[in-house]
Amino acid sequence: DKLYRLIEDAQAEGKSDIISFFSHGRAFAIQDPDRFREEIMPRFFRQTKLASFQRQLNLYGFRRITRGPDSGGYYHAMFVRSRPDLCSYMRRTKVRGQHGGTLNRDDPN
């Protein structure tokens, strides 16, 4: 939901040269990573490291597009322009080793 608002706000503010949906609306791209990190990330996130942002995308199930005209973009089946309602179906995967702040020493993994 936050990412959807981020992209929509960027478009409304004339900053679609930084981040935007592709014309088909099924994926998005960060066209200017430096400006994204400096101008957009601080307004929506506490951290401003692009690598951390990309890790969060991975944890939410986004896939990097590596071939074709959308190469470099990010895709998720439930992240579609004009369908913010689908974002509610997206779930963050749990990171191995995180136990809600407590460490279970009996857990071999």
CSV table of C-alpha atoms in Angstrom, one decimal:
chain,number,residue,atom,x,y,z
A,1,ASP,CA,0.0,0.0,0.0
A,2,LYS,CA,2.8,2.4,0.9
A,3,LEU,CA,4.7,1.6,-2.3
A,4,TYR,CA,1.5,2.1,-4.4
A,5,ARG,CA,1.0,5.5,-2.8
A,6,LEU,CA,4.7,6.4,-3.3
A,7,ILE,CA,4.4,5.7,-7.1
A,8,GLU,CA,1.1,7.5,-7.4
A,9,ASP,CA,2.4,10.5,-5.5
A,10,ALA,CA,5.6,10.6,-7.6
A,11,GLN,CA,3.4,10.6,-10.8
A,12,ALA,CA,1.1,13.4,-9.4
A,13,GLU,CA,4.2,15.5,-8.5
A,14,GLY,CA,5.7,15.1,-12.0
A,15,LYS,CA,8.4,12.8,-10.8
A,16,SER,CA,7.6,9.8,-13.0
A,17,ASP,CA,11.1,10.2,-14.4
A,18,ILE,CA,12.3,8.8,-11.0
A,19,ILE,CA,9.9,6.0,-10.4
A,20,SER,CA,6.8,4.9,-12.3
A,21,PHE,CA,4.6,2.1,-13.5
A,22,PHE,CA,5.3,0.7,-17.0
A,23,SER,CA,2.6,1.7,-19.5
A,24,HIS,CA,0.8,-1.6,-19.2
A,25,GLY,CA,0.6,-1.1,-15.4
A,26,ARG,CA,1.7,-4.6,-14.3
A,27,ALA,CA,5.3,-3.6,-13.2
A,28,PHE,CA,7.2,-0.6,-12.1
A,29,ALA,CA,10.8,0.7,-12.5
A,30,ILE,CA,13.1,3.0,-10.7
A,31,GLN,CA,14.6,5.1,-13.5
A,32,ASP,CA,16.8,7.3,-11.4
A,33,PRO,CA,18.1,5.5,-8.3
A,34,ASP,CA,20.0,8.4,-6.9
A,35,ARG,CA,17.1,10.8,-7.0
A,36,PHE,CA,14.8,8.0,-5.7
A,37,ARG,CA,17.0,7.6,-2.7
A,38,GLU,CA,17.4,11.3,-2.1
A,39,GLU,CA,14.0,12.8,-2.9
A,40,ILE,CA,11.4,10.0,-2.5
A,41,MET,CA,12.6,7.4,0.0
A,42,PRO,CA,13.0,9.8,3.0
A,43,ARG,CA,9.3,10.8,2.7
A,44,PHE,CA,8.1,7.2,3.0
A,45,PHE,CA,10.7,5.1,4.8
A,46,ARG,CA,13.1,5.5,7.7
A,47,GLN,CA,16.0,4.0,5.9
A,48,THR,CA,17.3,5.4,2.6
A,49,LYS,CA,19.5,2.6,1.4
A,50,LEU,CA,18.4,1.3,-2.0
A,51,ALA,CA,19.7,-2.2,-1.2
A,52,SER,CA,17.4,-2.3,1.8
A,53,PHE,CA,14.5,-1.2,-0.3
A,54,GLN,CA,15.2,-3.9,-2.8
A,55,ARG,CA,15.5,-6.5,-0.1
A,56,GLN,CA,12.0,-5.5,1.2
A,57,LEU,CA,10.7,-5.9,-2.4
A,58,ASN,CA,12.1,-9.4,-2.5
A,59,LEU,CA,10.5,-10.2,0.9
A,60,TYR,CA,7.1,-9.1,-0.4
A,61,GLY,CA,7.5,-11.4,-3.4
A,62,PHE,CA,8.4,-8.9,-6.1
A,63,ARG,CA,10.6,-10.3,-8.9
A,64,ARG,CA,13.2,-8.3,-10.8
A,65,ILE,CA,12.5,-8.4,-14.6
A,66,THR,CA,15.7,-9.4,-16.3
A,67,ARG,CA,14.7,-9.8,-19.9
A,68,GLY,CA,12.7,-7.9,-22.5
A,69,PRO,CA,11.5,-4.3,-22.8
A,70,ASP,CA,10.7,-4.2,-19.0
A,71,SER,CA,14.1,-5.3,-18.0
A,72,GLY,CA,15.2,-3.7,-14.7
A,73,GLY,CA,11.6,-3.3,-13.5
A,74,TYR,CA,9.8,-5.1,-10.6
A,75,TYR,CA,6.8,-7.3,-10.9
A,76,HIS,CA,4.3,-8.8,-8.5
A,77,ALA,CA,1.0,-10.4,-9.5
A,78,MET,CA,-0.9,-8.3,-6.9
A,79,PHE,CA,0.7,-5.0,-7.6
A,80,VAL,CA,-1.2,-3.4,-10.6
A,81,ARG,CA,-1.8,0.2,-11.5
A,82,SER,CA,-5.4,1.2,-10.8
A,83,ARG,CA,-5.9,-1.7,-8.5
A,84,PRO,CA,-4.7,-0.6,-5.1
A,85,ASP,CA,-7.2,-3.1,-3.5
A,86,LEU,CA,-5.0,-6.0,-4.6
A,87,CYS,CA,-2.1,-4.8,-2.3
A,88,SER,CA,-4.0,-6.2,0.7
A,89,TYR,CA,-3.3,-9.7,-0.6
A,90,MET,CA,0.5,-9.2,-0.5
A,91,ARG,CA,2.3,-10.7,2.4
A,92,ARG,CA,5.9,-10.3,3.6
A,93,THR,CA,7.8,-13.5,4.0
A,94,LYS,CA,9.4,-14.2,7.4
A,95,VAL,CA,13.1,-13.8,7.5
A,96,ARG,CA,14.9,-16.9,8.9
A,97,GLY,CA,16.4,-16.3,12.2
A,98,GLN,CA,13.9,-13.7,13.4
A,99,HIS,CA,11.9,-14.9,16.4
A,100,GLY,CA,10.0,-11.8,17.4
A,101,GLY,CA,12.9,-10.4,19.3
A,102,THR,CA,13.7,-13.5,21.3
A,103,LEU,CA,16.3,-16.1,20.5
A,104,ASN,CA,15.3,-19.8,20.8
A,105,ARG,CA,18.6,-21.5,21.5
A,106,ASP,CA,17.0,-25.0,21.0
A,107,ASP,CA,16.2,-24.2,17.4
A,108,PRO,CA,18.9,-25.8,15.2
A,109,ASN,CA,18.1,-23.4,12.3
